[in-house]
mmCIF file of N, CA and C in Angstrom:
data_model
loop_
_atom_site.group_PDB
_atom_site.id
_atom_site.type_symbol
_atom_site.label_atom_id
_atom_site.label_comp_id
_atom_site.label_asym_id
_atom_site.label_seq_id
_atom_site.Cartn_x
_atom_site.Cartn_y
_atom_site.Cartn_z
ATOM 1 N N MET A 209 80.932 93.252 140.418
ATOM 2 C CA MET A 209 81.220 91.853 140.676
ATOM 3 C C MET A 209 80.118 91.272 141.552
ATOM 4 N N ASN A 210 79.636 90.095 141.209
ATOM 5 C CA ASN A 210 78.668 89.364 142.024
ATOM 6 C C ASN A 210 79.412 88.492 143.015
ATOM 7 N N ILE A 211 78.823 88.265 144.168
ATOM 8 C CA ILE A 211 79.402 87.356 145.155
ATOM 9 C C ILE A 211 78.361 86.323 145.525
ATOM 10 N N ILE A 212 78.744 85.052 145.427
ATOM 11 C CA ILE A 212 77.881 83.949 145.841
ATOM 12 C C ILE A 212 78.532 83.330 147.065
ATOM 13 N N GLY A 213 77.839 83.317 148.175
ATOM 14 C CA GLY A 213 78.389 82.735 149.392
ATOM 15 C C GLY A 213 77.451 81.683 149.946
ATOM 16 N N CYS A 214 77.951 80.494 150.132
ATOM 17 C CA CYS A 214 77.146 79.395 150.681
ATOM 18 C C CYS A 214 77.898 78.810 151.861
ATOM 19 N N VAL A 215 77.217 78.708 152.987
ATOM 20 C CA VAL A 215 77.869 78.157 154.173
ATOM 21 C C VAL A 215 77.321 76.791 154.558
ATOM 22 N N SER A 216 76.340 76.315 153.805
ATOM 23 C CA SER A 216 75.804 74.987 154.094
ATOM 24 C C SER A 216 75.457 74.298 152.780
ATOM 25 N N GLU A 217 75.336 73.008 152.833
ATOM 26 C CA GLU A 217 74.972 72.253 151.622
ATOM 27 C C GLU A 217 73.591 72.657 151.129
ATOM 28 N N SER A 218 72.661 72.922 152.036
ATOM 29 C CA SER A 218 71.322 73.315 151.610
ATOM 30 C C SER A 218 71.350 74.649 150.866
ATOM 31 N N GLN A 219 72.184 75.599 151.311
ATOM 32 C CA GLN A 219 72.314 76.875 150.596
ATOM 33 C C GLN A 219 72.938 76.656 149.217
ATOM 34 N N TRP A 220 73.939 75.809 149.156
ATOM 35 C CA TRP A 220 74.606 75.506 147.887
ATOM 36 C C TRP A 220 73.619 74.885 146.910
ATOM 37 N N LEU A 221 72.826 73.939 147.382
ATOM 38 C CA LEU A 221 71.830 73.291 146.521
ATOM 39 C C LEU A 221 70.775 74.288 146.056
ATOM 40 N N GLU A 222 70.393 75.221 146.918
ATOM 41 C CA GLU A 222 69.426 76.251 146.539
ATOM 42 C C GLU A 222 69.993 77.136 145.431
ATOM 43 N N GLU A 223 71.255 77.529 145.532
ATOM 44 C CA GLU A 223 71.890 78.320 144.472
ATOM 45 C C GLU A 223 71.948 77.524 143.174
ATOM 46 N N ARG A 224 72.249 76.252 143.286
ATOM 47 C CA ARG A 224 72.344 75.377 142.110
ATOM 48 C C ARG A 224 71.021 75.270 141.371
ATOM 49 N N ARG A 225 69.932 75.339 142.097
ATOM 50 C CA ARG A 225 68.600 75.218 141.479
ATOM 51 C C ARG A 225 68.240 76.433 140.633
ATOM 52 N N LYS A 226 68.960 77.533 140.788
ATOM 53 C CA LYS A 226 68.618 78.777 140.100
ATOM 54 C C LYS A 226 69.093 78.843 138.652
ATOM 55 N N SER A 227 69.930 77.905 138.228
ATOM 56 C CA SER A 227 70.450 77.969 136.865
ATOM 57 C C SER A 227 70.809 76.572 136.356
ATOM 58 N N ILE A 228 71.166 76.523 135.094
ATOM 59 C CA ILE A 228 71.605 75.278 134.475
ATOM 60 C C ILE A 228 73.126 75.249 134.546
ATOM 61 N N GLY A 229 73.662 74.217 135.151
ATOM 62 C CA GLY A 229 75.113 74.102 135.298
ATOM 63 C C GLY A 229 75.710 73.060 134.372
ATOM 64 N N GLY A 230 76.999 72.901 134.493
ATOM 65 C CA GLY A 230 77.730 71.963 133.649
ATOM 66 C C GLY A 230 77.301 70.522 133.824
ATOM 67 N N SER A 231 76.760 70.176 134.973
ATOM 68 C CA SER A 231 76.264 68.823 135.185
ATOM 69 C C SER A 231 74.865 68.643 134.602
ATOM 70 N N ASP A 232 74.130 69.748 134.499
ATOM 71 C CA ASP A 232 72.747 69.691 134.016
ATOM 72 C C ASP A 232 72.652 69.654 132.493
ATOM 73 N N ALA A 233 73.495 70.419 131.831
ATOM 74 C CA ALA A 233 73.377 70.578 130.382
ATOM 75 C C ALA A 233 73.406 69.251 129.617
ATOM 76 N N PRO A 234 74.364 68.356 129.862
ATOM 77 C CA PRO A 234 74.353 67.093 129.122
ATOM 78 C C PRO A 234 73.074 66.288 129.365
ATOM 79 N N ALA A 235 72.598 66.299 130.603
ATOM 80 C CA ALA A 235 71.390 65.540 130.933
ATOM 81 C C ALA A 235 70.181 66.055 130.171
ATOM 82 N N LEU A 236 70.126 67.369 129.951
ATOM 83 C CA LEU A 236 68.997 67.951 129.217
ATOM 84 C C LEU A 236 68.946 67.469 127.774
ATOM 85 N N PHE A 237 70.095 67.036 127.261
ATOM 86 C CA PHE A 237 70.158 66.520 125.891
ATOM 87 C C PHE A 237 70.275 65.002 125.854
ATOM 88 N N GLY A 238 70.002 64.360 126.998
ATOM 89 C CA GLY A 238 70.045 62.901 127.052
ATOM 90 C C GLY A 238 71.434 62.327 127.101
ATOM 91 N N LEU A 239 72.418 63.144 127.449
ATOM 92 C CA LEU A 239 73.803 62.696 127.470
ATOM 93 C C LEU A 239 74.371 62.591 128.883
ATOM 94 N N GLY A 240 73.542 62.787 129.890
ATOM 95 C CA GLY A 240 74.010 62.805 131.271
ATOM 96 C C GLY A 240 74.304 61.425 131.802
ATOM 97 N N TYR A 241 75.107 61.398 132.853
ATOM 98 C CA TYR A 241 75.457 60.149 133.527
ATOM 99 C C TYR A 241 74.354 59.802 134.521
ATOM 100 N N GLY A 242 73.375 59.058 134.092
ATOM 101 C CA GLY A 242 72.302 58.656 134.978
ATOM 102 C C GLY A 242 71.234 59.713 135.214
ATOM 103 N N ALA A 243 71.362 60.857 134.583
ATOM 104 C CA ALA A 243 70.362 61.916 134.742
ATOM 105 C C ALA A 243 69.587 62.063 133.434
ATOM 106 N N SER A 244 68.419 62.647 133.537
ATOM 107 C CA SER A 244 67.553 62.844 132.387
ATOM 108 C C SER A 244 66.972 64.251 132.468
ATOM 109 N N PRO A 245 66.342 64.723 131.389
ATOM 110 C CA PRO A 245 65.686 66.030 131.473
ATOM 111 C C PRO A 245 64.670 66.091 132.616
ATOM 112 N N LEU A 246 63.937 65.012 132.829
ATOM 113 C CA LEU A 246 62.966 64.984 133.922
ATOM 114 C C LEU A 246 63.674 65.107 135.271
ATOM 115 N N ARG A 247 64.765 64.397 135.429
ATOM 116 C CA ARG A 247 65.518 64.450 136.689
ATOM 117 C C ARG A 247 66.011 65.871 136.957
ATOM 118 N N VAL A 248 66.539 66.530 135.917
ATOM 119 C CA VAL A 248 67.013 67.907 136.075
ATOM 120 C C VAL A 248 65.858 68.812 136.509
ATOM 121 N N ALA A 249 64.704 68.660 135.859
ATOM 122 C CA ALA A 249 63.535 69.481 136.213
ATOM 123 C C ALA A 249 63.142 69.254 137.673
ATOM 124 N N LEU A 250 63.103 68.002 138.094
ATOM 125 C CA LEU A 250 62.737 67.695 139.480
ATOM 126 C C LEU A 250 63.764 68.263 140.459
ATOM 127 N N GLU A 251 65.052 68.195 140.094
ATOM 128 C CA GLU A 251 66.080 68.754 140.965
ATOM 129 C C GLU A 251 65.935 70.269 141.079
ATOM 130 N N LYS A 252 65.642 70.939 139.964
ATOM 131 C CA LYS A 252 65.483 72.395 139.989
ATOM 132 C C LYS A 252 64.270 72.808 140.819
ATOM 133 N N LEU A 253 63.272 71.947 140.874
ATOM 134 C CA LEU A 253 62.078 72.213 141.675
ATOM 135 C C LEU A 253 62.233 71.764 143.129
ATOM 136 N N GLY A 254 63.363 71.103 143.424
ATOM 137 C CA GLY A 254 63.604 70.612 144.780
ATOM 138 C C GLY A 254 62.781 69.390 145.124
ATOM 139 N N LYS A 255 62.368 68.622 144.114
ATOM 140 C CA LYS A 255 61.495 67.476 144.347
ATOM 141 C C LYS A 255 62.154 66.137 144.037
ATOM 142 N N ALA A 256 63.430 66.135 143.683
ATOM 143 C CA ALA A 256 64.122 64.883 143.348
ATOM 144 C C ALA A 256 64.772 64.306 144.605
ATOM 145 N N PRO A 257 64.709 62.988 144.764
ATOM 146 C CA PRO A 257 65.431 62.390 145.889
ATOM 147 C C PRO A 257 66.934 62.534 145.666
ATOM 148 N N LYS A 258 67.679 62.566 146.749
ATOM 149 C CA LYS A 258 69.129 62.702 146.656
ATOM 150 C C LYS A 258 69.725 61.489 145.959
ATOM 151 N N ARG A 259 70.631 61.748 145.020
ATOM 152 C CA ARG A 259 71.300 60.666 144.297
ATOM 153 C C ARG A 259 72.504 60.179 145.078
ATOM 154 N N PRO A 260 72.784 58.873 145.037
ATOM 155 C CA PRO A 260 74.024 58.399 145.651
ATOM 156 C C PRO A 260 75.211 58.925 144.837
ATOM 157 N N GLN A 261 76.317 59.167 145.498
ATOM 158 C CA GLN A 261 77.488 59.709 144.815
ATOM 159 C C GLN A 261 78.059 58.692 143.828
ATOM 160 N N THR A 262 78.332 59.154 142.618
ATOM 161 C CA THR A 262 78.952 58.321 141.580
ATOM 162 C C THR A 262 80.424 58.697 141.469
ATOM 163 N N GLU A 263 81.160 57.909 140.724
ATOM 164 C CA GLU A 263 82.567 58.228 140.497
ATOM 165 C C GLU A 263 82.704 59.572 139.773
ATOM 166 N N GLU A 264 81.799 59.821 138.826
ATOM 167 C CA GLU A 264 81.831 61.094 138.099
ATOM 168 C C GLU A 264 81.608 62.271 139.045
ATOM 169 N N MET A 265 80.696 62.101 139.998
ATOM 170 C CA MET A 265 80.434 63.159 140.970
ATOM 171 C C MET A 265 81.672 63.403 141.833
ATOM 172 N N LEU A 266 82.324 62.335 142.251
ATOM 173 C CA LEU A 266 83.535 62.458 143.070
ATOM 174 C C LEU A 266 84.628 63.180 142.290
ATOM 175 N N LEU A 267 84.820 62.803 141.032
ATOM 176 C CA LEU A 267 85.840 63.465 140.211
ATOM 177 C C LEU A 267 85.523 64.947 140.046
ATOM 178 N N GLY A 268 84.254 65.281 139.857
ATOM 179 C CA GLY A 268 83.853 66.679 139.761
ATOM 180 C C GLY A 268 84.160 67.442 141.036
ATOM 181 N N GLN A 269 83.905 66.819 142.178
ATOM 182 C CA GLN A 269 84.180 67.474 143.457
ATOM 183 C C GLN A 269 85.675 67.713 143.642
ATOM 184 N N LEU A 270 86.485 66.750 143.205
ATOM 185 C CA LEU A 270 87.930 66.905 143.331
ATOM 186 C C LEU A 270 88.460 68.027 142.430
ATOM 187 N N GLN A 271 87.752 68.314 141.344
ATOM 188 C CA GLN A 271 88.169 69.358 140.403
ATOM 189 C C GLN A 271 87.584 70.730 140.752
ATOM 190 N N GLU A 272 86.768 70.809 141.789
ATOM 191 C CA GLU A 272 86.076 72.057 142.118
ATOM 192 C C GLU A 272 86.990 73.271 142.279
ATOM 193 N N PRO A 273 88.167 73.168 142.930
ATOM 194 C CA PRO A 273 89.000 74.378 143.058
ATOM 195 C C PRO A 273 89.380 74.990 141.699
ATOM 196 N N VAL A 274 89.738 74.154 140.740
ATOM 197 C CA VAL A 274 90.111 74.644 139.414
ATOM 198 C C VAL A 274 88.885 75.186 138.687
ATOM 199 N N ILE A 275 87.782 74.470 138.764
ATOM 200 C CA ILE A 275 86.548 74.898 138.100
ATOM 201 C C ILE A 275 86.059 76.216 138.692
ATOM 202 N N ARG A 276 86.131 76.348 140.014
ATOM 203 C CA ARG A 276 85.696 77.568 140.687
ATOM 204 C C ARG A 276 86.541 78.760 140.213
ATOM 205 N N THR A 277 87.853 78.575 140.110
ATOM 206 C CA THR A 277 88.731 79.651 139.650
ATOM 207 C C THR A 277 88.386 80.063 138.224
ATOM 208 N N LEU A 278 88.183 79.102 137.337
ATOM 209 C CA LEU A 278 87.804 79.419 135.955
ATOM 210 C C LEU A 278 86.467 80.146 135.904
ATOM 211 N N TYR A 279 85.505 79.682 136.702
ATOM 212 C CA TYR A 279 84.188 80.329 136.749
ATOM 213 C C TYR A 279 84.320 81.786 137.186
ATOM 214 N N GLU A 280 85.099 82.016 138.241
ATOM 215 C CA GLU A 280 85.283 83.376 138.744
ATOM 216 C C GLU A 280 85.897 84.277 137.672
ATOM 217 N N GLN A 281 86.909 83.771 136.973
ATOM 218 C CA GLN A 281 87.576 84.564 135.946
ATOM 219 C C GLN A 281 86.660 84.859 134.764
ATOM 220 N N ARG A 282 85.882 83.883 134.353
ATOM 221 C CA ARG A 282 85.050 84.040 133.160
ATOM 222 C C ARG A 282 83.763 84.817 133.402
ATOM 223 N N THR A 283 83.276 84.813 134.632
ATOM 224 C CA THR A 283 81.984 85.469 134.903
ATOM 225 C C THR A 283 82.108 86.715 135.765
ATOM 226 N N ASN A 284 83.326 87.019 136.219
ATOM 227 C CA ASN A 284 83.537 88.144 137.119
ATOM 228 C C ASN A 284 82.660 88.014 138.361
ATOM 229 N N THR A 285 82.528 86.788 138.836
ATOM 230 C CA THR A 285 81.749 86.489 140.034
ATOM 231 C C THR A 285 82.671 85.849 141.064
ATOM 232 N N LYS A 286 82.764 86.437 142.227
ATOM 233 C CA LYS A 286 83.571 85.873 143.295
ATOM 234 C C LYS A 286 82.746 84.837 144.037
ATOM 235 N N VAL A 287 83.290 83.647 144.194
ATOM 236 C CA VAL A 287 82.614 82.580 144.918
ATOM 237 C C VAL A 287 83.260 82.461 146.293
ATOM 238 N N ALA A 288 82.487 82.726 147.331
ATOM 239 C CA ALA A 288 82.989 82.595 148.701
ATOM 240 C C ALA A 288 82.864 81.133 149.084
ATOM 241 N N TYR A 289 83.970 80.450 149.134
ATOM 242 C CA TYR A 289 83.982 79.010 149.390
ATOM 243 C C TYR A 289 84.358 78.739 150.843
ATOM 244 N N HIS A 290 83.567 77.929 151.493
ATOM 245 C CA HIS A 290 83.779 77.637 152.909
ATOM 246 C C HIS A 290 84.101 76.172 153.146
ATOM 247 N N GLY A 291 84.531 75.467 152.123
ATOM 248 C CA GLY A 291 84.896 74.047 152.268
ATOM 249 C C GLY A 291 83.736 73.127 151.924
ATOM 250 N N ARG A 292 84.049 71.866 151.823
ATOM 251 C CA ARG A 292 83.048 70.849 151.497
ATOM 252 C C ARG A 292 82.073 70.719 152.650
ATOM 253 N N PHE A 293 80.805 70.584 152.336
ATOM 254 C CA PHE A 293 79.753 70.527 153.355
ATOM 255 C C PHE A 293 79.674 69.157 153.967
#
C-alpha cells in the first residue's frame, strides 16, 4: 500500500503536479472549466499563477471526502488527510 501524506497546501500542490488528475484530464481535451492544455502544463511545471476559486472548484472540495475514499479503495493507496489547508 502507498501512503500519500500532505500537511500543507504547498505539499499537496507538489503531489498534484506529479500526475494527471480528474480536474486535469478534461482540460487536456479542451473540455475543462476555464483550463486549457497549456494551463495544465504550466501548473504541472509550477509556473501558472494561482486561479481564483470557481463554483466548480468549491463543489469539488466539498466532495473530497467521498472522492478520497473511492481513490483509496480503487488504488490501494492510503491518503493521510490533515484537513483543508
